[in-house]
Amino acid sequence: MSKKKQTLYETYGKRSVDIIGSAAALIAFSPILVATAVMVRRKHGKPILFTHERPGKDGKIFKVYKFRTMTDARDAEGKLLPDGDRLTDFGKQLRRTSLDELPELFNVLKGDMSLVGPRPLEVYFLPYYTEEENHRHDVKPGLTGLAQISGRNALSWEQKFQYDLDYIRHITFLGDLKILLDTVKTVLGRKDVVEEGGAVLVDFNEERARKWQEEGRSQSHEVH
């Protein structure tokens, strides 16, 4: 897959939709944002927001904003406890309902992200993409995307990336609108969410490294 030429919508319309849509959503969801922030402060302490580096368009690193879902609980030596021990019941609920991702609307307003696009993944995944999969960084990452309405975390990594690439090949206003509307339906219906105690989602880098080992390939042959 070669880097495709942008359409008029991608060049001029998509950013306008992002600004108007994210600003309107921040106003509409402001009571939920405030209420969630208060609860996060009570349950998890300060800071309310969690920031983490993610690769954006053309691989440029930016900081994504989310509500904290874990505490800063530490052991006797002052080291942070494992993630599973710090994730609270309230934090699990935030993740199930996707409320923890609402602050990403600020990323959209800033221009780091788009309302619709491939979801931004961990920076340490970068060396494990194939050349074709790396094209998911040809566009801005999204608050939601085609993969999220097509199976969410019930999909395999390869399926997620294929949906991302399919989206990049056919970006349209009506397509983005449909994805946004379907996202609302998916989140409200909690469709295709893997619950705690269900299927284990393996980190992409671990899964890809295991497959390469089974196929007798080395990581150095796949880094792009």
mmCIF file of N, CA and C in Angstrom, residues 35-161:
data_model
loop_
_atom_site.group_PDB
_atom_site.id
_atom_site.type_symbol
_atom_site.label_atom_id
_atom_site.label_comp_id
_atom_site.label_asym_id
_atom_site.label_seq_id
_atom_site.Cartn_x
_atom_site.Cartn_y
_atom_site.Cartn_z
ATOM 1 N N ALA A 35 -18.352 15.633 36.498
ATOM 2 C CA ALA A 35 -18.725 14.606 37.473
ATOM 3 C C ALA A 35 -17.682 13.489 37.525
ATOM 4 N N THR A 36 -17.190 13.080 36.363
ATOM 5 C CA THR A 36 -16.176 12.030 36.318
ATOM 6 C C THR A 36 -14.880 12.504 36.946
ATOM 7 N N ALA A 37 -14.503 13.751 36.664
ATOM 8 C CA ALA A 37 -13.280 14.311 37.239
ATOM 9 C C ALA A 37 -13.349 14.323 38.761
ATOM 10 N N VAL A 38 -14.508 14.699 39.300
ATOM 11 C CA VAL A 38 -14.688 14.720 40.761
ATOM 12 C C VAL A 38 -14.543 13.319 41.342
ATOM 13 N N MET A 39 -15.153 12.328 40.684
ATOM 14 C CA MET A 39 -15.082 10.950 41.165
ATOM 15 C C MET A 39 -13.660 10.392 41.065
ATOM 16 N N VAL A 40 -12.964 10.725 39.980
ATOM 17 C CA VAL A 40 -11.573 10.274 39.825
ATOM 18 C C VAL A 40 -10.711 10.860 40.934
ATOM 19 N N ARG A 41 -10.941 12.127 41.259
ATOM 20 C CA ARG A 41 -10.177 12.780 42.338
ATOM 21 C C ARG A 41 -10.415 12.081 43.667
ATOM 22 N N ARG A 42 -11.668 11.691 43.929
ATOM 23 C CA ARG A 42 -12.008 11.020 45.183
ATOM 24 C C ARG A 42 -11.455 9.599 45.249
ATOM 25 N N LYS A 43 -11.564 8.879 44.133
ATOM 26 C CA LYS A 43 -11.192 7.470 44.115
ATOM 27 C C LYS A 43 -9.691 7.237 43.914
ATOM 28 N N HIS A 44 -9.073 8.097 43.080
ATOM 29 C CA HIS A 44 -7.692 7.842 42.683
ATOM 30 C C HIS A 44 -6.706 8.922 43.091
ATOM 31 N N GLY A 45 -7.212 10.039 43.600
ATOM 32 C CA GLY A 45 -6.315 11.116 44.001
ATOM 33 C C GLY A 45 -5.878 11.975 42.823
ATOM 34 N N LYS A 46 -4.792 12.683 43.001
ATOM 35 C CA LYS A 46 -4.258 13.559 41.953
ATOM 36 C C LYS A 46 -3.096 12.868 41.250
ATOM 37 N N PRO A 47 -2.839 13.217 39.977
ATOM 38 C CA PRO A 47 -3.636 14.090 39.108
ATOM 39 C C PRO A 47 -4.877 13.363 38.584
ATOM 40 N N ILE A 48 -5.834 14.126 38.117
ATOM 41 C CA ILE A 48 -7.078 13.546 37.606
ATOM 42 C C ILE A 48 -6.855 12.903 36.238
ATOM 43 N N LEU A 49 -6.032 13.571 35.417
ATOM 44 C CA LEU A 49 -5.768 13.073 34.073
ATOM 45 C C LEU A 49 -4.476 12.270 34.015
ATOM 46 N N PHE A 50 -4.479 11.276 33.172
ATOM 47 C CA PHE A 50 -3.322 10.446 32.906
ATOM 48 C C PHE A 50 -2.848 10.781 31.495
ATOM 49 N N THR A 51 -1.567 11.043 31.322
ATOM 50 C CA THR A 51 -1.037 11.320 29.994
ATOM 51 C C THR A 51 -0.052 10.233 29.601
ATOM 52 N N HIS A 52 -0.076 9.888 28.335
ATOM 53 C CA HIS A 52 0.831 8.848 27.852
ATOM 54 C C HIS A 52 1.211 9.170 26.419
ATOM 55 N N GLU A 53 2.463 8.891 26.068
ATOM 56 C CA GLU A 53 2.928 9.182 24.718
ATOM 57 C C GLU A 53 2.393 8.162 23.722
ATOM 58 N N ARG A 54 1.957 8.665 22.560
ATOM 59 C CA ARG A 54 1.461 7.828 21.487
ATOM 60 C C ARG A 54 1.991 8.366 20.154
ATOM 61 N N PRO A 55 2.174 7.510 19.156
ATOM 62 C CA PRO A 55 2.567 8.001 17.835
ATOM 63 C C PRO A 55 1.365 8.546 17.075
ATOM 64 N N GLY A 56 1.518 9.733 16.500
ATOM 65 C CA GLY A 56 0.441 10.336 15.735
ATOM 66 C C GLY A 56 0.713 10.255 14.241
ATOM 67 N N LYS A 57 0.218 11.238 13.510
ATOM 68 C CA LYS A 57 0.420 11.256 12.060
ATOM 69 C C LYS A 57 1.904 11.299 11.740
ATOM 70 N N ASP A 58 2.311 10.473 10.788
ATOM 71 C CA ASP A 58 3.713 10.349 10.368
ATOM 72 C C ASP A 58 4.624 9.911 11.511
ATOM 73 N N GLY A 59 4.036 9.284 12.532
ATOM 74 C CA GLY A 59 4.820 8.758 13.651
ATOM 75 C C GLY A 59 5.234 9.805 14.667
ATOM 76 N N LYS A 60 4.759 11.048 14.524
ATOM 77 C CA LYS A 60 5.111 12.102 15.478
ATOM 78 C C LYS A 60 4.489 11.793 16.839
ATOM 79 N N ILE A 61 5.312 11.851 17.875
ATOM 80 C CA ILE A 61 4.865 11.489 19.218
ATOM 81 C C ILE A 61 4.115 12.652 19.873
ATOM 82 N N PHE A 62 2.980 12.339 20.494
ATOM 83 C CA PHE A 62 2.216 13.340 21.244
ATOM 84 C C PHE A 62 1.710 12.709 22.533
ATOM 85 N N LYS A 63 1.191 13.527 23.418
ATOM 86 C CA LYS A 63 0.660 13.033 24.690
ATOM 87 C C LYS A 63 -0.854 12.958 24.628
ATOM 88 N N VAL A 64 -1.394 11.775 24.861
ATOM 89 C CA VAL A 64 -2.833 11.575 24.860
ATOM 90 C C VAL A 64 -3.359 11.745 26.285
ATOM 91 N N TYR A 65 -4.560 12.322 26.409
ATOM 92 C CA TYR A 65 -5.161 12.570 27.722
ATOM 93 C C TYR A 65 -6.254 11.546 28.014
ATOM 94 N N LYS A 66 -6.236 11.012 29.225
ATOM 95 C CA LYS A 66 -7.299 10.108 29.667
ATOM 96 C C LYS A 66 -7.547 10.341 31.160
ATOM 97 N N PHE A 67 -8.751 9.959 31.614
ATOM 98 C CA PHE A 67 -8.996 9.965 33.052
ATOM 99 C C PHE A 67 -8.236 8.790 33.667
ATOM 100 N N ARG A 68 -7.692 9.011 34.830
ATOM 101 C CA ARG A 68 -6.964 7.941 35.520
ATOM 102 C C ARG A 68 -7.922 6.828 35.932
ATOM 103 N N THR A 69 -7.483 5.592 35.748
ATOM 104 C CA THR A 69 -8.289 4.435 36.151
ATOM 105 C C THR A 69 -7.586 3.629 37.233
ATOM 106 N N MET A 70 -6.373 4.059 37.622
ATOM 107 C CA MET A 70 -5.599 3.334 38.636
ATOM 108 C C MET A 70 -5.110 4.282 39.725
ATOM 109 N N THR A 71 -4.841 3.720 40.875
ATOM 110 C CA THR A 71 -4.283 4.483 41.985
ATOM 111 C C THR A 71 -2.753 4.470 41.885
ATOM 112 N N ASP A 72 -2.111 5.146 42.812
ATOM 113 C CA ASP A 72 -0.647 5.135 42.889
ATOM 114 C C ASP A 72 -0.174 4.238 44.030
ATOM 115 N N ALA A 73 -0.918 3.192 44.328
ATOM 116 C CA ALA A 73 -0.570 2.292 45.428
ATOM 117 C C ALA A 73 0.822 1.689 45.229
ATOM 118 N N ARG A 74 1.602 1.648 46.304
ATOM 119 C CA ARG A 74 2.984 1.163 46.237
ATOM 120 C C ARG A 74 3.243 0.104 47.305
ATOM 121 N N ASP A 75 4.305 -0.648 47.097
ATOM 122 C CA ASP A 75 4.664 -1.674 48.072
ATOM 123 C C ASP A 75 5.512 -1.067 49.179
ATOM 124 N N ALA A 76 6.014 -1.905 50.075
ATOM 125 C CA ALA A 76 6.774 -1.427 51.225
ATOM 126 C C ALA A 76 8.064 -0.721 50.813
ATOM 127 N N GLU A 77 8.570 -1.029 49.621
ATOM 128 C CA GLU A 77 9.804 -0.410 49.139
ATOM 129 C C GLU A 77 9.532 0.858 48.322
ATOM 130 N N GLY A 78 8.263 1.222 48.217
ATOM 131 C CA GLY A 78 7.911 2.434 47.485
ATOM 132 C C GLY A 78 7.735 2.248 46.001
ATOM 133 N N LYS A 79 7.741 0.998 45.522
ATOM 134 C CA LYS A 79 7.561 0.724 44.101
ATOM 135 C C LYS A 79 6.075 0.565 43.781
ATOM 136 N N LEU A 80 5.672 1.047 42.609
ATOM 137 C CA LEU A 80 4.284 0.914 42.198
ATOM 138 C C LEU A 80 3.884 -0.555 42.109
ATOM 139 N N LEU A 81 2.689 -0.859 42.603
ATOM 140 C CA LEU A 81 2.176 -2.216 42.500
ATOM 141 C C LEU A 81 1.829 -2.522 41.043
ATOM 142 N N PRO A 82 1.689 -3.798 40.671
ATOM 143 C CA PRO A 82 1.305 -4.152 39.299
ATOM 144 C C PRO A 82 -0.011 -3.473 38.910
ATOM 145 N N ASP A 83 -0.189 -3.240 37.611
ATOM 146 C CA ASP A 83 -1.380 -2.549 37.117
ATOM 147 C C ASP A 83 -2.675 -3.184 37.618
ATOM 148 N N GLY A 84 -2.718 -4.510 37.621
ATOM 149 C CA GLY A 84 -3.938 -5.204 38.041
ATOM 150 C C GLY A 84 -4.314 -4.915 39.481
ATOM 151 N N ASP A 85 -3.311 -4.651 40.320
ATOM 152 C CA ASP A 85 -3.573 -4.347 41.734
ATOM 153 C C ASP A 85 -3.968 -2.892 41.942
ATOM 154 N N ARG A 86 -3.624 -2.041 41.000
ATOM 155 C CA ARG A 86 -3.923 -0.611 41.129
ATOM 156 C C ARG A 86 -5.199 -0.196 40.400
ATOM 157 N N LEU A 87 -5.678 -1.078 39.515
ATOM 158 C CA LEU A 87 -6.921 -0.794 38.790
ATOM 159 C C LEU A 87 -8.113 -0.998 39.717
ATOM 160 N N THR A 88 -8.877 0.062 39.940
ATOM 161 C CA THR A 88 -10.003 -0.003 40.873
ATOM 162 C C THR A 88 -11.276 -0.448 40.159
ATOM 163 N N ASP A 89 -12.292 -0.790 40.951
ATOM 164 C CA ASP A 89 -13.590 -1.144 40.362
ATOM 165 C C ASP A 89 -14.159 0.040 39.585
ATOM 166 N N PHE A 90 -13.976 1.239 40.131
ATOM 167 C CA PHE A 90 -14.431 2.440 39.433
ATOM 168 C C PHE A 90 -13.662 2.616 38.130
ATOM 169 N N GLY A 91 -12.357 2.330 38.171
ATOM 170 C CA GLY A 91 -11.540 2.420 36.969
ATOM 171 C C GLY A 91 -11.990 1.438 35.902
ATOM 172 N N LYS A 92 -12.355 0.231 36.317
ATOM 173 C CA LYS A 92 -12.862 -0.771 35.375
ATOM 174 C C LYS A 92 -14.146 -0.282 34.715
ATOM 175 N N GLN A 93 -14.988 0.362 35.510
ATOM 176 C CA GLN A 93 -16.247 0.878 34.969
ATOM 177 C C GLN A 93 -15.986 1.990 33.958
ATOM 178 N N LEU A 94 -15.005 2.844 34.257
ATOM 179 C CA LEU A 94 -14.646 3.905 33.322
ATOM 180 C C LEU A 94 -14.202 3.315 31.985
ATOM 181 N N ARG A 95 -13.418 2.242 32.044
ATOM 182 C CA ARG A 95 -12.924 1.611 30.815
ATOM 183 C C ARG A 95 -14.048 0.924 30.055
ATOM 184 N N ARG A 96 -14.943 0.236 30.782
ATOM 185 C CA ARG A 96 -16.048 -0.471 30.119
ATOM 186 C C ARG A 96 -16.955 0.494 29.365
ATOM 187 N N THR A 97 -17.164 1.664 29.956
ATOM 188 C CA THR A 97 -18.064 2.651 29.353
ATOM 189 C C THR A 97 -17.333 3.632 28.428
ATOM 190 N N SER A 98 -15.991 3.508 28.351
ATOM 191 C CA SER A 98 -15.141 4.389 27.542
ATOM 192 C C SER A 98 -15.126 5.830 28.049
ATOM 193 N N LEU A 99 -15.622 6.064 29.263
ATOM 194 C CA LEU A 99 -15.598 7.420 29.823
ATOM 195 C C LEU A 99 -14.173 7.894 30.078
ATOM 196 N N ASP A 100 -13.255 6.959 30.293
ATOM 197 C CA ASP A 100 -11.869 7.351 30.543
ATOM 198 C C ASP A 100 -11.249 8.033 29.323
ATOM 199 N N GLU A 101 -11.838 7.830 28.142
ATOM 200 C CA GLU A 101 -11.284 8.384 26.913
ATOM 201 C C GLU A 101 -11.881 9.738 26.526
ATOM 202 N N LEU A 102 -12.862 10.227 27.273
ATOM 203 C CA LEU A 102 -13.472 11.515 26.927
ATOM 204 C C LEU A 102 -12.473 12.677 26.860
ATOM 205 N N PRO A 103 -11.446 12.735 27.746
ATOM 206 C CA PRO A 103 -10.483 13.842 27.638
ATOM 207 C C PRO A 103 -9.721 13.871 26.316
ATOM 208 N N GLU A 104 -9.769 12.793 25.542
ATOM 209 C CA GLU A 104 -9.107 12.790 24.236
ATOM 210 C C GLU A 104 -9.765 13.795 23.291
ATOM 211 N N LEU A 105 -10.960 14.267 23.641
ATOM 212 C CA LEU A 105 -11.588 15.330 22.852
ATOM 213 C C LEU A 105 -10.707 16.574 22.816
ATOM 214 N N PHE A 106 -9.946 16.803 23.896
ATOM 215 C CA PHE A 106 -9.007 17.937 23.917
ATOM 216 C C PHE A 106 -7.874 17.698 22.923
ATOM 217 N N ASN A 107 -7.443 16.431 22.776
ATOM 218 C CA ASN A 107 -6.431 16.102 21.768
ATOM 219 C C ASN A 107 -6.940 16.382 20.358
ATOM 220 N N VAL A 108 -8.232 16.094 20.143
ATOM 221 C CA VAL A 108 -8.837 16.358 18.835
ATOM 222 C C VAL A 108 -8.888 17.867 18.586
ATOM 223 N N LEU A 109 -9.308 18.617 19.600
ATOM 224 C CA LEU A 109 -9.408 20.069 19.462
ATOM 225 C C LEU A 109 -8.036 20.685 19.195
ATOM 226 N N LYS A 110 -6.992 20.144 19.842
ATOM 227 C CA LYS A 110 -5.630 20.640 19.644
ATOM 228 C C LYS A 110 -5.085 20.306 18.268
ATOM 229 N N GLY A 111 -5.569 19.229 17.673
ATOM 230 C CA GLY A 111 -5.069 18.824 16.368
ATOM 231 C C GLY A 111 -4.146 17.626 16.409
ATOM 232 N N ASP A 112 -3.936 17.047 17.602
ATOM 233 C CA ASP A 112 -3.116 15.834 17.710
ATOM 234 C C ASP A 112 -3.843 14.628 17.127
ATOM 235 N N MET A 113 -5.178 14.638 17.263
ATOM 236 C CA MET A 113 -5.994 13.516 16.849
ATOM 237 C C MET A 113 -7.160 14.003 15.995
ATOM 238 N N SER A 114 -7.872 13.042 15.422
ATOM 239 C CA SER A 114 -9.097 13.317 14.683
ATOM 240 C C SER A 114 -10.241 12.603 15.390
ATOM 241 N N LEU A 115 -11.469 12.982 15.112
ATOM 242 C CA LEU A 115 -12.594 12.258 15.697
ATOM 243 C C LEU A 115 -12.601 10.803 15.222
ATOM 244 N N VAL A 116 -12.241 10.591 13.943
ATOM 245 C CA VAL A 116 -12.242 9.255 13.363
ATOM 246 C C VAL A 116 -10.885 8.952 12.749
ATOM 247 N N GLY A 117 -10.366 7.779 13.051
ATOM 248 C CA GLY A 117 -9.076 7.353 12.509
ATOM 249 C C GLY A 117 -8.594 6.130 13.270
ATOM 250 N N PRO A 118 -7.455 5.574 12.912
ATOM 251 C CA PRO A 118 -6.916 4.435 13.665
ATOM 252 C C PRO A 118 -6.607 4.841 15.098
ATOM 253 N N ARG A 119 -6.926 3.992 16.051
ATOM 254 C CA ARG A 119 -6.659 4.314 17.448
ATOM 255 C C ARG A 119 -5.157 4.406 17.700
ATOM 256 N N PRO A 120 -4.703 5.396 18.494
ATOM 257 C CA PRO A 120 -3.268 5.520 18.787
ATOM 258 C C PRO A 120 -2.829 4.432 19.769
ATOM 259 N N LEU A 121 -1.808 3.684 19.417
ATOM 260 C CA LEU A 121 -1.331 2.586 20.247
ATOM 261 C C LEU A 121 -0.014 2.959 20.914
ATOM 262 N N GLU A 122 0.535 2.034 21.686
ATOM 263 C CA GLU A 122 1.749 2.292 22.444
ATOM 264 C C GLU A 122 2.937 2.591 21.520
ATOM 265 N N VAL A 123 3.824 3.476 21.977
ATOM 266 C CA VAL A 123 5.017 3.824 21.208
ATOM 267 C C VAL A 123 5.916 2.605 21.019
ATOM 268 N N TYR A 124 5.985 1.746 22.045
ATOM 269 C CA TYR A 124 6.903 0.606 21.946
ATOM 270 C C TYR A 124 6.405 -0.471 20.982
ATOM 271 N N PHE A 125 5.225 -0.281 20.398
ATOM 272 C CA PHE A 125 4.764 -1.201 19.354
ATOM 273 C C PHE A 125 5.415 -0.892 17.997
ATOM 274 N N LEU A 126 5.939 0.326 17.825
ATOM 275 C CA LEU A 126 6.382 0.800 16.520
ATOM 276 C C LEU A 126 7.317 -0.157 15.768
ATOM 277 N N PRO A 127 8.317 -0.771 16.419
ATOM 278 C CA PRO A 127 9.232 -1.639 15.667
ATOM 279 C C PRO A 127 8.595 -2.926 15.162
ATOM 280 N N TYR A 128 7.363 -3.228 15.602
ATOM 281 C CA TYR A 128 6.759 -4.523 15.298
ATOM 282 C C TYR A 128 5.735 -4.478 14.164
ATOM 283 N N TYR A 129 5.468 -3.289 13.614
ATOM 284 C CA TYR A 129 4.549 -3.207 12.489
ATOM 285 C C TYR A 129 5.229 -3.685 11.209
ATOM 286 N N THR A 130 4.452 -4.281 10.313
ATOM 287 C CA THR A 130 4.973 -4.540 8.979
ATOM 288 C C THR A 130 4.944 -3.220 8.218
ATOM 289 N N GLU A 131 5.561 -3.199 7.031
ATOM 290 C CA GLU A 131 5.592 -1.970 6.246
ATOM 291 C C GLU A 131 4.178 -1.505 5.907
ATOM 292 N N GLU A 132 3.306 -2.442 5.577
ATOM 293 C CA GLU A 132 1.932 -2.080 5.235
ATOM 294 C C GLU A 132 1.190 -1.558 6.457
ATOM 295 N N GLU A 133 1.329 -2.234 7.590
ATOM 296 C CA GLU A 133 0.636 -1.809 8.813
ATOM 297 C C GLU A 133 1.070 -0.430 9.258
ATOM 298 N N ASN A 134 2.308 -0.070 8.956
ATOM 299 C CA ASN A 134 2.831 1.225 9.370
ATOM 300 C C ASN A 134 2.119 2.380 8.670
ATOM 301 N N HIS A 135 1.371 2.080 7.596
ATOM 302 C CA HIS A 135 0.609 3.123 6.903
ATOM 303 C C HIS A 135 -0.552 3.633 7.751
ATOM 304 N N ARG A 136 -0.857 2.966 8.855
ATOM 305 C CA ARG A 136 -1.909 3.470 9.752
ATOM 306 C C ARG A 136 -1.500 4.829 10.322
ATOM 307 N N HIS A 137 -0.206 5.167 10.227
ATOM 308 C CA HIS A 137 0.285 6.454 10.709
ATOM 309 C C HIS A 137 0.313 7.507 9.603
ATOM 310 N N ASP A 138 -0.270 7.202 8.433
ATOM 311 C CA ASP A 138 -0.360 8.192 7.357
ATOM 312 C C ASP A 138 -1.408 9.256 7.661
ATOM 313 N N VAL A 139 -2.281 8.959 8.604
ATOM 314 C CA VAL A 139 -3.337 9.897 8.994
ATOM 315 C C VAL A 139 -3.289 10.104 10.506
ATOM 316 N N LYS A 140 -4.021 11.103 10.972
ATOM 317 C CA LYS A 140 -4.079 11.330 12.422
ATOM 318 C C LYS A 140 -4.816 10.175 13.091
ATOM 319 N N PRO A 141 -4.379 9.782 14.286
ATOM 320 C CA PRO A 141 -5.127 8.760 15.025
ATOM 321 C C PRO A 141 -6.485 9.296 15.435
ATOM 322 N N GLY A 142 -7.426 8.396 15.692
ATOM 323 C CA GLY A 142 -8.784 8.830 15.973
ATOM 324 C C GLY A 142 -9.286 8.495 17.364
ATOM 325 N N LEU A 143 -10.299 9.251 17.783
ATOM 326 C CA LEU A 143 -11.000 8.955 19.024
ATOM 327 C C LEU A 143 -11.739 7.628 18.884
ATOM 328 N N THR A 144 -12.206 7.366 17.669
ATOM 329 C CA THR A 144 -12.827 6.090 17.329
ATOM 330 C C THR A 144 -12.442 5.767 15.895
ATOM 331 N N GLY A 145 -12.754 4.547 15.462
ATOM 332 C CA GLY A 145 -12.374 4.161 14.111
ATOM 333 C C GLY A 145 -13.192 2.992 13.604
ATOM 334 N N LEU A 146 -12.885 2.572 12.390
ATOM 335 C CA LEU A 146 -13.616 1.474 11.776
ATOM 336 C C LEU A 146 -13.460 0.182 12.574
ATOM 337 N N ALA A 147 -12.291 -0.051 13.137
ATOM 338 C CA ALA A 147 -12.073 -1.260 13.938
ATOM 339 C C ALA A 147 -12.936 -1.259 15.193
ATOM 340 N N GLN A 148 -13.154 -0.069 15.775
ATOM 341 C CA GLN A 148 -13.905 0.019 17.025
ATOM 342 C C GLN A 148 -15.391 -0.283 16.822
ATOM 343 N N ILE A 149 -15.923 -0.076 15.625
ATOM 344 C CA ILE A 149 -17.338 -0.403 15.395
ATOM 345 C C ILE A 149 -17.483 -1.772 14.740
ATOM 346 N N SER A 150 -16.341 -2.432 14.512
ATOM 347 C CA SER A 150 -16.359 -3.721 13.812
ATOM 348 C C SER A 150 -15.939 -4.878 14.703
ATOM 349 N N GLY A 151 -15.817 -4.606 16.000
ATOM 350 C CA GLY A 151 -15.440 -5.690 16.898
ATOM 351 C C GLY A 151 -14.704 -5.258 18.145
ATOM 352 N N ARG A 152 -14.231 -3.991 18.189
ATOM 353 C CA ARG A 152 -13.499 -3.466 19.339
ATOM 354 C C ARG A 152 -12.389 -4.419 19.743
ATOM 355 N N ASN A 153 -12.243 -4.710 21.048
ATOM 356 C CA ASN A 153 -11.137 -5.564 21.488
ATOM 357 C C ASN A 153 -11.437 -7.049 21.371
ATOM 358 N N ALA A 154 -12.524 -7.404 20.677
ATOM 359 C CA ALA A 154 -12.787 -8.804 20.379
ATOM 360 C C ALA A 154 -12.059 -9.229 19.108
ATOM 361 N N LEU A 155 -11.455 -8.261 18.381
ATOM 362 C CA LEU A 155 -10.737 -8.542 17.145
ATOM 363 C C LEU A 155 -9.291 -8.919 17.431
ATOM 364 N N SER A 156 -8.692 -9.660 16.507
ATOM 365 C CA SER A 156 -7.255 -9.927 16.580
ATOM 366 C C SER A 156 -6.530 -8.667 16.137
ATOM 367 N N TRP A 157 -5.232 -8.590 16.446
ATOM 368 C CA TRP A 157 -4.461 -7.426 16.029
ATOM 369 C C TRP A 157 -4.471 -7.283 14.508
ATOM 370 N N GLU A 158 -4.290 -8.392 13.794
ATOM 371 C CA GLU A 158 -4.266 -8.336 12.334
ATOM 372 C C GLU A 158 -5.591 -7.807 11.774
ATOM 373 N N GLN A 159 -6.705 -8.216 12.385
ATOM 374 C CA GLN A 159 -8.009 -7.732 11.942
ATOM 375 C C GLN A 159 -8.159 -6.235 12.196
ATOM 376 N N LYS A 160 -7.704 -5.777 13.361
ATOM 377 C CA LYS A 160 -7.775 -4.350 13.679
ATOM 378 C C LYS A 160 -7.003 -3.534 12.650
ATOM 379 N N PHE A 161 -5.782 -3.989 12.339
ATOM 380 C CA PHE A 161 -4.950 -3.235 11.407
ATOM 381 C C PHE A 161 -5.542 -3.243 10.000
#
